[in-house]
Tab-separated table of C-alpha atoms and ligand atoms in Angstrom:
chain	number	residue	atom	x	y	z
O	2	MET	CA	53.907	35.818	-232.920
O	3	ALA	CA	51.984	38.123	-234.392
O	4	ALA	CA	48.368	39.518	-233.266
O	5	PHE	CA	46.584	38.822	-235.896
O	6	GLU	CA	48.089	35.362	-236.651
O	7	HIS	CA	46.944	34.478	-233.054
O	8	PHE	CA	43.286	35.621	-234.495
O	9	LYS	CA	43.459	33.087	-237.338
O	10	GLN	CA	44.151	30.503	-234.357
O	11	HIS	CA	40.952	31.337	-232.831
O	12	VAL	CA	39.367	31.775	-235.870
O	13	ASN	CA	40.135	27.718	-237.041
O	14	SER	CA	38.962	26.764	-233.767
O	15	ALA	CA	35.676	27.695	-234.331
O	16	ALA	CA	35.747	27.114	-237.789
O	17	ARG	CA	36.075	23.119	-236.948
O	18	LEU	CA	33.658	23.203	-233.957
O	19	LEU	CA	31.042	25.052	-236.506
O	20	ASN	CA	32.495	22.906	-239.358
O	21	LEU	CA	32.807	25.846	-241.081
O	22	SER	CA	34.057	25.107	-245.115
O	23	ASP	CA	37.583	26.961	-245.923
O	24	ALA	CA	35.807	29.641	-247.897
O	25	GLU	CA	33.760	30.747	-245.353
O	26	ARG	CA	36.710	30.551	-242.590
O	27	LEU	CA	38.822	32.270	-245.171
O	28	ALA	CA	35.805	34.841	-245.865
O	29	LEU	CA	36.316	35.568	-241.485
O	30	GLU	CA	39.936	36.223	-241.738
O	31	LYS	CA	40.052	38.806	-244.039
O	32	PRO	CA	39.492	42.756	-243.845
O	33	ASP	CA	37.457	44.226	-245.416
O	34	ARG	CA	39.769	47.406	-245.881
O	35	ILE	CA	43.397	49.042	-244.491
O	36	LEU	CA	43.723	52.369	-244.482
O	37	ARG	CA	46.893	54.281	-243.461
O	38	ALA	CA	48.169	57.951	-243.918
O	39	ASN	CA	50.811	59.393	-242.358
O	40	LEU	CA	49.766	62.414	-240.306
O	41	THR	CA	51.404	65.507	-239.670
O	42	VAL	CA	51.265	67.374	-236.673
O	43	LYS	CA	53.396	70.690	-235.683
O	44	LEU	CA	55.004	70.545	-232.218
O	45	ASP	CA	55.397	72.697	-229.803
O	46	ASP	CA	58.635	73.330	-230.154
O	47	GLY	CA	57.483	74.825	-234.098
O	48	SER	CA	58.857	71.535	-235.663
O	49	THR	CA	56.971	69.218	-237.438
O	50	GLY	CA	56.347	65.421	-236.103
O	51	THR	CA	54.879	62.830	-238.420
O	52	PHE	CA	52.911	59.938	-237.463
O	53	PRO	CA	52.027	56.713	-239.029
O	54	ALA	CA	47.769	56.404	-239.446
O	55	TYR	CA	45.392	52.863	-239.557
O	56	ARG	CA	41.939	52.570	-239.633
O	57	VAL	CA	40.849	48.796	-240.721
O	58	GLN	CA	37.687	48.581	-240.898
O	59	PHE	CA	37.326	44.464	-240.472
O	60	ASN	CA	33.403	43.620	-241.000
O	61	ASN	CA	30.404	45.189	-241.316
O	62	ALA	CA	27.864	42.661	-241.898
O	63	ARG	CA	26.171	43.310	-238.351
O	64	GLY	CA	26.477	46.555	-238.871
O	65	PRO	CA	28.272	49.436	-239.612
O	66	TYR	CA	32.376	49.280	-238.474
O	67	LYS	CA	32.778	50.773	-234.879
O	68	GLY	CA	36.233	50.239	-232.156
O	69	GLY	CA	38.265	53.274	-230.766
O	70	ILE	CA	41.651	53.717	-231.250
O	71	ARG	CA	44.817	54.194	-229.973
O	72	PHE	CA	47.934	56.150	-229.904
O	73	HIS	CA	51.050	53.928	-228.846
O	74	PRO	CA	54.531	53.907	-229.888
O	75	GLU	CA	53.968	49.805	-230.993
O	76	ALA	CA	50.816	50.155	-232.722
O	77	ASP	CA	51.227	48.784	-236.284
O	78	GLU	CA	48.751	47.328	-238.867
O	79	ASP	CA	49.434	43.689	-237.730
O	80	GLU	CA	48.231	44.802	-233.858
O	81	VAL	CA	45.271	46.905	-235.151
O	82	SER	CA	43.944	44.830	-237.560
O	83	ALA	CA	43.934	41.881	-235.147
O	84	LEU	CA	42.022	44.414	-232.804
O	85	ALA	CA	39.595	45.208	-235.435
O	86	ALA	CA	38.940	41.426	-235.603
O	87	MET	CA	38.027	41.199	-232.911
O	88	MET	CA	36.464	43.929	-232.081
O	89	ALA	CA	33.716	42.412	-234.663
O	90	VAL	CA	34.036	38.940	-232.590
O	91	LYS	CA	33.206	41.077	-229.432
O	92	CYS	CA	29.923	43.173	-231.311
O	93	ALA	CA	28.429	39.536	-231.909
O	94	VAL	CA	29.632	37.336	-228.765
O	95	VAL	CA	27.047	40.281	-226.736
O	96	GLY	CA	25.101	40.845	-229.730
O	97	ILE	CA	25.079	44.378	-231.065
O	98	PRO	CA	24.959	45.925	-234.433
O	99	PHE	CA	28.156	47.006	-234.903
O	100	GLY	CA	30.946	44.964	-237.133
O	101	GLY	CA	34.272	45.521	-236.319
O	102	ALA	CA	36.915	48.044	-237.207
O	103	LYS	CA	40.269	49.341	-234.525
O	104	GLY	CA	42.290	52.616	-235.264
O	105	GLY	CA	46.286	52.812	-234.050
O	106	VAL	CA	48.689	56.135	-234.609
O	107	THR	CA	52.550	55.640	-233.803
O	108	VAL	CA	53.080	57.287	-231.162
O	109	ASP	CA	54.539	57.736	-227.739
O	110	PRO	CA	51.494	59.591	-225.956
O	111	LYS	CA	53.475	60.608	-222.894
O	112	LYS	CA	56.108	63.110	-225.122
O	113	LEU	CA	53.350	65.066	-226.451
O	114	SER	CA	51.447	67.716	-224.925
O	115	ALA	CA	47.929	67.780	-224.671
O	116	ARG	CA	47.854	70.759	-227.270
O	117	GLU	CA	49.573	68.205	-229.434
O	118	ARG	CA	47.366	65.163	-228.452
O	119	GLY	CA	44.866	67.672	-229.252
O	120	ALA	CA	46.244	67.801	-232.577
O	121	LEU	CA	46.667	64.418	-233.645
O	122	ALA	CA	43.531	63.833	-233.130
O	123	ARG	CA	42.407	66.589	-235.530
O	124	ALA	CA	44.594	65.142	-237.627
O	125	TYR	CA	43.606	61.568	-238.007
O	126	VAL	CA	40.060	62.203	-238.486
O	127	ARG	CA	41.553	64.609	-241.175
O	128	ALA	CA	42.693	61.615	-242.952
O	129	PHE	CA	40.105	59.073	-242.790
O	130	ALA	CA	36.745	61.286	-242.752
O	131	ASP	CA	35.203	60.208	-246.064
O	132	HIS	CA	35.113	56.326	-244.562
O	133	LEU	CA	33.279	57.876	-240.664
O	134	GLY	CA	30.230	57.986	-239.265
O	135	PRO	CA	26.988	57.322	-237.537
O	136	ASP	CA	26.472	54.641	-240.327
O	137	ILE	CA	29.393	54.032	-241.635
O	138	ASP	CA	32.360	53.794	-238.938
O	139	ILE	CA	32.126	55.038	-235.469
O	140	PRO	CA	35.382	55.348	-232.958
O	141	ALA	CA	35.499	55.116	-229.234
O	142	PRO	CA	38.386	55.841	-226.800
O	143	ASP	CA	41.301	52.780	-226.738
O	144	VAL	CA	45.164	52.820	-224.936
O	145	TYR	CA	46.129	56.473	-224.109
O	146	THR	CA	42.832	58.243	-225.965
O	147	THR	CA	40.453	59.531	-223.658
O	148	SER	CA	36.903	61.187	-223.761
O	149	GLU	CA	38.838	64.192	-224.900
O	150	THR	CA	40.244	62.872	-228.292
O	151	MET	CA	36.908	61.812	-228.470
O	152	ALA	CA	35.580	65.601	-228.490
O	153	ALA	CA	38.369	67.322	-230.455
O	154	MET	CA	38.062	63.924	-232.720
O	155	LEU	CA	33.689	65.109	-233.080
O	156	ASP	CA	34.636	68.669	-233.727
O	157	GLU	CA	36.977	68.450	-236.037
O	158	TYR	CA	34.241	65.825	-238.133
O	159	GLU	CA	31.239	68.150	-237.733
O	160	GLN	CA	32.882	70.973	-238.778
O	161	ILE	CA	34.404	68.866	-242.187
O	162	VAL	CA	30.772	67.831	-242.799
O	163	GLY	CA	28.522	70.886	-241.585
O	164	THR	CA	26.329	69.080	-239.346
O	165	SER	CA	26.078	68.031	-236.147
O	166	ALA	CA	27.080	64.279	-235.860
O	167	PRO	CA	27.343	63.393	-232.377
O	168	ALA	CA	26.722	59.134	-233.114
O	169	MET	CA	30.029	59.266	-235.326
O	170	ILE	CA	32.194	58.671	-232.329
O	171	THR	CA	31.469	57.358	-228.620
O	172	GLY	CA	33.560	57.452	-225.255
O	173	LYS	CA	32.886	61.631	-225.280
O	174	PRO	CA	32.986	63.569	-223.161
O	175	LEU	CA	28.920	63.711	-221.139
O	176	SER	CA	28.736	67.488	-221.808
O	177	ILE	CA	28.832	67.115	-225.970
O	178	GLY	CA	26.539	63.779	-225.791
O	179	GLY	CA	28.395	61.283	-223.580
O	180	SER	CA	26.816	58.502	-221.748
O	181	LEU	CA	26.709	58.144	-218.314
O	182	GLY	CA	28.365	54.744	-217.217
O	183	ARG	CA	30.893	54.811	-219.815
O	184	ASP	CA	33.843	55.744	-218.407
O	185	THR	CA	33.467	52.455	-216.314
O	186	ALA	CA	32.258	50.559	-218.617
O	187	THR	CA	34.439	48.294	-219.855
O	188	ALA	CA	35.522	46.916	-215.927
O	189	ASP	CA	31.602	46.831	-215.025
O	190	GLY	CA	30.800	44.741	-217.530
O	191	ALA	CA	34.159	42.325	-216.972
O	192	LEU	CA	32.760	42.007	-212.788
O	193	ALA	CA	29.035	41.615	-214.148
O	194	VAL	CA	30.530	38.591	-216.039
O	195	LEU	CA	32.708	37.787	-212.898
O	196	ASP	CA	29.299	37.280	-210.742
O	197	ALA	CA	27.940	35.507	-213.178
O	198	LEU	CA	30.792	33.140	-212.704
O	199	LEU	CA	31.398	33.243	-209.630
O	200	GLU	CA	27.554	32.051	-209.125
O	201	ASP	CA	28.113	29.013	-211.100
O	202	GLU	CA	31.301	27.884	-209.441
O	203	LYS	CA	29.247	29.189	-206.330
O	204	LEU	CA	32.316	30.827	-204.629
O	205	ASP	CA	32.632	34.309	-202.945
O	206	ALA	CA	33.840	37.325	-203.837
O	207	VAL	CA	34.685	37.841	-200.293
O	208	ARG	CA	36.780	35.171	-200.202
O	209	LEU	CA	38.668	36.162	-203.240
O	210	THR	CA	42.564	37.459	-204.118
O	211	ALA	CA	42.943	38.956	-206.993
O	212	SER	CA	46.062	40.471	-208.734
O	213	VAL	CA	45.137	42.953	-211.505
O	214	GLN	CA	47.692	44.166	-214.116
O	215	GLY	CA	47.087	47.693	-215.360
O	216	ALA	CA	46.384	50.897	-213.753
O	217	GLY	CA	45.314	52.576	-216.602
O	218	ASN	CA	40.685	53.344	-216.761
O	219	ALA	CA	39.770	49.633	-216.824
O	220	GLY	CA	42.438	48.558	-214.445
O	221	ALA	CA	41.610	51.036	-211.867
O	222	GLN	CA	37.801	50.662	-212.094
O	223	ALA	CA	38.057	47.024	-211.707
O	224	ALA	CA	40.452	47.399	-208.438
O	225	ARG	CA	37.883	49.712	-207.108
O	226	LEU	CA	35.169	47.142	-207.505
O	227	LEU	CA	37.154	43.955	-206.800
O	228	ALA	CA	37.464	45.794	-203.228
O	229	ARG	CA	33.929	46.909	-203.480
O	230	ARG	CA	32.947	43.421	-203.519
O	231	GLY	CA	35.293	42.184	-200.449
O	232	ALA	CA	37.510	40.914	-202.815
O	233	ALA	CA	41.257	41.598	-201.578
O	234	VAL	CA	43.675	42.921	-203.965
O	235	VAL	CA	47.221	41.217	-203.334
O	236	ALA	CA	49.180	43.387	-206.001
O	237	LEU	CA	48.211	46.129	-208.720
O	238	SER	CA	50.451	47.788	-211.232
O	239	ASP	CA	50.647	49.858	-213.341
O	240	SER	CA	54.157	50.266	-216.478
O	241	SER	CA	56.471	51.253	-213.199
O	242	GLY	CA	55.736	48.790	-210.996
O	243	THR	CA	53.628	46.628	-208.657
O	244	LEU	CA	52.418	47.233	-205.487
O	245	ALA	CA	51.480	44.187	-203.595
O	246	ASP	CA	50.795	42.622	-200.114
O	247	PRO	CA	49.062	39.906	-199.664
O	248	ALA	CA	46.593	40.780	-196.705
O	249	GLY	CA	44.920	43.168	-199.124
O	250	ILE	CA	46.037	46.918	-200.805
O	251	ASP	CA	43.946	49.492	-200.091
O	252	VAL	CA	43.256	50.060	-203.690
O	253	ALA	CA	41.825	53.995	-202.892
O	254	ALA	CA	44.779	55.231	-201.650
O	255	ALA	CA	47.072	53.189	-203.922
O	256	LEU	CA	45.330	54.784	-207.238
O	257	ALA	CA	45.115	58.284	-204.884
O	258	GLY	CA	49.124	58.044	-205.150
O	259	LYS	CA	49.348	57.414	-208.535
O	260	GLU	CA	47.098	59.942	-209.307
O	261	ALA	CA	49.627	62.655	-207.145
O	262	LYS	CA	52.753	60.599	-208.406
O	263	LYS	CA	51.468	59.731	-212.032
O	264	GLU	CA	53.778	55.849	-211.523
O	265	PHE	CA	53.544	53.426	-208.708
O	266	ALA	CA	57.494	53.559	-208.804
O	267	ALA	CA	57.087	57.431	-207.513
O	268	TRP	CA	54.083	56.840	-204.679
O	269	GLY	CA	55.693	53.751	-203.256
O	270	ALA	CA	55.881	50.409	-205.715
O	271	VAL	CA	57.525	47.428	-204.261
O	272	GLY	CA	58.863	44.554	-207.464
O	273	GLY	CA	58.558	44.130	-210.731
O	274	VAL	CA	56.852	45.009	-213.452
O	275	GLY	CA	56.462	41.132	-213.868
O	276	ASN	CA	55.401	40.193	-210.336
O	277	VAL	CA	51.662	40.765	-210.984
O	278	MET	CA	51.383	37.603	-212.781
O	279	GLU	CA	53.384	35.874	-210.489
O	280	THR	CA	51.664	36.548	-207.297
O	281	ASP	CA	50.183	33.958	-205.558
O	282	ALA	CA	45.453	34.784	-205.986
O	283	ARG	CA	42.898	32.836	-207.208
O	284	LEU	CA	42.258	35.522	-209.924
O	285	PHE	CA	44.783	37.075	-212.399
O	286	VAL	CA	43.081	40.067	-213.492
O	287	PRO	CA	45.590	41.214	-217.386
O	288	ALA	CA	44.190	44.933	-217.971
O	289	ALA	CA	47.420	46.273	-219.625
O	290	LEU	CA	48.660	45.482	-223.151
O	291	GLU	CA	48.692	42.327	-225.956
O	292	GLU	CA	50.914	39.078	-224.744
O	293	GLN	CA	51.597	39.225	-221.268
O	294	LEU	CA	50.716	35.652	-220.622
O	295	THR	CA	52.620	33.424	-223.188
O	296	ALA	CA	54.258	29.814	-223.409
O	297	ASP	CA	57.824	31.428	-221.298
O	298	THR	CA	55.362	33.337	-218.693
O	299	VAL	CA	53.238	31.329	-217.863
O	300	GLY	CA	54.379	28.517	-216.018
O	301	ALA	CA	54.800	30.981	-213.420
O	302	LEU	CA	50.602	31.809	-212.946
O	303	ARG	CA	49.211	30.581	-209.763
O	304	ALA	CA	45.698	31.859	-210.419
O	305	ALA	CA	42.392	29.892	-210.949
O	306	TYR	CA	40.631	32.429	-213.056
O	307	VAL	CA	41.918	35.182	-215.538
O	308	LEU	CA	39.279	37.693	-216.372
O	309	GLU	CA	41.323	39.005	-219.790
O	310	ILE	CA	40.047	43.382	-219.299
O	311	ALA	CA	43.291	43.940	-222.022
O	312	ASN	CA	42.510	42.720	-225.568
O	313	GLY	CA	44.340	39.990	-226.575
O	314	PRO	CA	46.491	39.468	-223.104
O	315	THR	CA	47.093	35.413	-223.466
O	316	THR	CA	48.501	34.063	-226.791
O	317	PRO	CA	47.315	30.601	-228.545
O	318	ASP	CA	50.451	28.236	-227.061
O	319	ALA	CA	49.455	29.543	-223.043
O	320	ASP	CA	45.515	29.598	-223.828
O	321	ARG	CA	45.951	26.337	-224.193
O	322	THR	CA	48.745	25.444	-221.588
O	323	LEU	CA	45.862	27.267	-218.996
O	324	PHE	CA	43.418	25.195	-220.488
O	325	ALA	CA	45.173	21.546	-220.220
O	326	ARG	CA	46.437	23.379	-216.126
O	327	GLY	CA	42.035	23.535	-215.639
O	328	VAL	CA	42.215	27.283	-215.359
O	329	THR	CA	38.941	29.200	-216.286
O	330	VAL	CA	39.812	32.397	-218.567
O	331	VAL	CA	37.836	34.671	-219.932
O	332	PRO	CA	38.141	35.826	-222.658
O	333	ASP	CA	38.309	39.421	-224.023
O	334	VAL	CA	36.241	39.643	-226.251
O	335	LEU	CA	33.454	38.514	-223.555
O	336	ALA	CA	35.090	40.370	-220.442
O	337	ASN	CA	36.199	43.624	-222.407
O	338	ALA	CA	32.963	43.703	-224.058
O	339	GLY	CA	31.563	46.614	-221.335
O	340	GLY	CA	32.640	48.753	-223.282
O	341	VAL	CA	31.173	48.345	-226.622
O	342	THR	CA	28.359	47.705	-225.113
O	343	VAL	CA	27.649	51.548	-223.475
O	344	SER	CA	29.345	52.478	-227.086
O	345	TYR	CA	26.385	51.216	-228.225
O	346	PHE	CA	24.173	52.614	-225.670
O	347	GLU	CA	25.663	56.110	-226.598
O	348	TRP	CA	25.350	55.870	-230.085
O	349	ILE	CA	21.501	54.845	-230.115
O	350	GLN	CA	21.892	58.547	-227.270
O	351	GLY	CA	23.071	60.013	-229.949
O	352	ARG	CA	20.914	59.249	-233.024
O	353	THR	CA	17.819	59.540	-230.491
O	354	GLY	CA	18.875	62.742	-228.404
O	355	GLU	CA	17.211	60.953	-225.785
O	356	ARG	CA	19.371	60.969	-222.381
O	357	TRP	CA	19.445	57.582	-220.568
O	358	GLU	CA	19.707	57.712	-216.278
O	359	LEU	CA	23.068	55.660	-214.978
O	360	ASP	CA	20.191	53.053	-213.242
O	361	ARG	CA	19.461	52.330	-216.799
O	362	VAL	CA	22.891	51.565	-218.503
O	363	THR	CA	24.018	50.139	-215.842
O	364	ASP	CA	21.432	48.029	-216.167
O	365	ALA	CA	21.022	47.702	-219.024
O	366	LEU	CA	25.116	46.574	-219.285
O	367	ALA	CA	25.062	43.556	-216.827
O	368	LYS	CA	22.072	42.549	-218.260
O	369	THR	CA	23.714	41.705	-221.521
O	370	MET	CA	27.072	40.956	-220.302
O	371	LYS	CA	25.530	38.238	-217.798
O	372	GLN	CA	23.268	36.545	-220.981
O	373	ALA	CA	26.594	36.488	-223.683
O	374	TYR	CA	27.939	35.103	-220.270
O	375	ARG	CA	25.545	32.367	-219.779
O	376	GLU	CA	25.518	31.682	-223.770
O	377	VAL	CA	28.974	31.178	-224.259
O	378	ALA	CA	29.134	29.008	-220.932
O	379	GLY	CA	26.334	27.055	-222.523
O	380	PHE	CA	28.324	26.288	-224.743
O	381	ALA	CA	31.874	26.178	-223.244
O	382	LYS	CA	30.209	22.943	-221.652
O	383	GLU	CA	28.034	21.476	-224.085
O	384	ARG	CA	30.841	20.766	-226.401
O	385	GLY	CA	33.860	20.899	-223.365
O	386	VAL	CA	35.995	23.927	-225.446
O	387	SER	CA	37.421	26.243	-223.255
O	388	LEU	CA	34.999	29.357	-223.076
O	389	ARG	CA	37.385	31.251	-225.642
O	390	ASP	CA	36.829	29.097	-228.317
O	391	ALA	CA	32.732	29.181	-227.759
O	392	ALA	CA	33.198	32.944	-227.690
O	393	TYR	CA	34.668	32.503	-230.960
O	394	ALA	CA	32.487	29.044	-232.295
O	395	LEU	CA	29.184	31.958	-231.212
O	396	ALA	CA	30.158	35.001	-232.565
O	397	LEU	CA	31.477	33.529	-235.582
O	398	SER	CA	27.985	31.756	-236.238
O	399	ARG	CA	26.330	35.399	-236.018
O	400	LEU	CA	28.653	36.867	-237.863
O	401	ILE	CA	28.381	34.049	-241.014
O	402	GLU	CA	24.901	33.522	-240.629
O	403	ALA	CA	24.909	37.657	-241.908
O	404	MET	CA	27.254	37.808	-243.947
O	405	ARG	CA	25.166	34.387	-245.704
O	406	ALA	CA	22.107	36.610	-245.471
O	407	ARG	CA	23.549	39.219	-247.669
O	408	GLY	CA	24.944	36.972	-250.111
O	409	ARG	CA	29.002	37.713	-249.335
O	410	VAL	CA	30.021	33.987	-248.379
Y	520	LIG	N1	38.412	50.541	-227.334
Y	520	LIG	C1	37.468	49.256	-226.697
Y	520	LIG	C2	37.479	47.652	-226.886
Y	520	LIG	O1	38.600	47.635	-227.455
Y	520	LIG	C3	36.069	49.946	-227.024
Y	520	LIG	C4	35.162	50.236	-228.151
Y	520	LIG	C5	34.403	51.146	-228.361
Y	520	LIG	O2	33.748	51.535	-227.692
Y	520	LIG	O3	33.994	51.319	-230.093
Y	520	LIG	O4	36.538	47.764	-226.348
């Protein structure tokens, strides 16, 4: 099923909990604007490549549009729209004053050189510049885009508008106004939520076994932090394969191996890509792409806890099965909101010219994430619903309140 349809199902459950009218529910399901372009880029071999690109501006009732841009072969309008909607929910869950947006370019970035990726980033900004800006729509990194991508985008934007505008994009390199702590923020935020959950459940991280799917920016950092807390990371995968050891793998060595050889398979991964989900571990951390836990795969999951660092890793079918089985799923819109939270801190720094110290960022992040967790967990307990339904209900109530205040519903 398509990603945006999944989002609508989550909205439906939340709308029932909130007793929203049909008109209000429909207003929460409609993107404000879908921007499309074909980006043309001169390739290194002299030919010209054309790549479909999207920016979906979902809702700005609570503040300017905000959300990352991904470069991925499967990025399409439906996926980008669903991710844009999830950004609006995410910002409302953690209470930061942004709306939701997302961008995507349909491209396999692994087939491009660094120069070609830079040219693509600049072409993206040229296509959508009229709709971007510190008070309009603020992009950030996402799957296969990095701080270098953001630097190229900022530079192109500033050349177009002719002024300095560091707050038009987040996830920048430190040298041009990035924030300390932004690179590790998604995983740091997720682990702050996990800490609060473990505290609630009177569980000790040292006795936890975990399997982590994905060793990109967020997955690698999550594995590091879990190991640092004394948990045994019994499986860690990337798109090439899975490293597994029931006694706990040496995360630092595994990541160094990946760094040297580019992928686990070349370094000595064991098992297939799918195995990471079936590993006997108390906690499963999906930190790769969408739709990993589905009606087909959920039966094999052994974990009691799922911490969704990826966006949309669980389909609504699988979600219902997990809830019925008593598995606690910390939903993406809460678990991975640390990235956009530190983007907010970066945006404040860009606007005020302040430079925050790392401690200030990490403390403010942990505080924001733990408070959001407590609000969501409190609602879930009170109403007997899943953490996902609770997170959506809380977020949508904030969103609808802002839309009402503006007379939009
Ligand atoms: N791409 C990240 C996300 O999905 C971060 C977005 C941002 O910082 O704006 O949450």
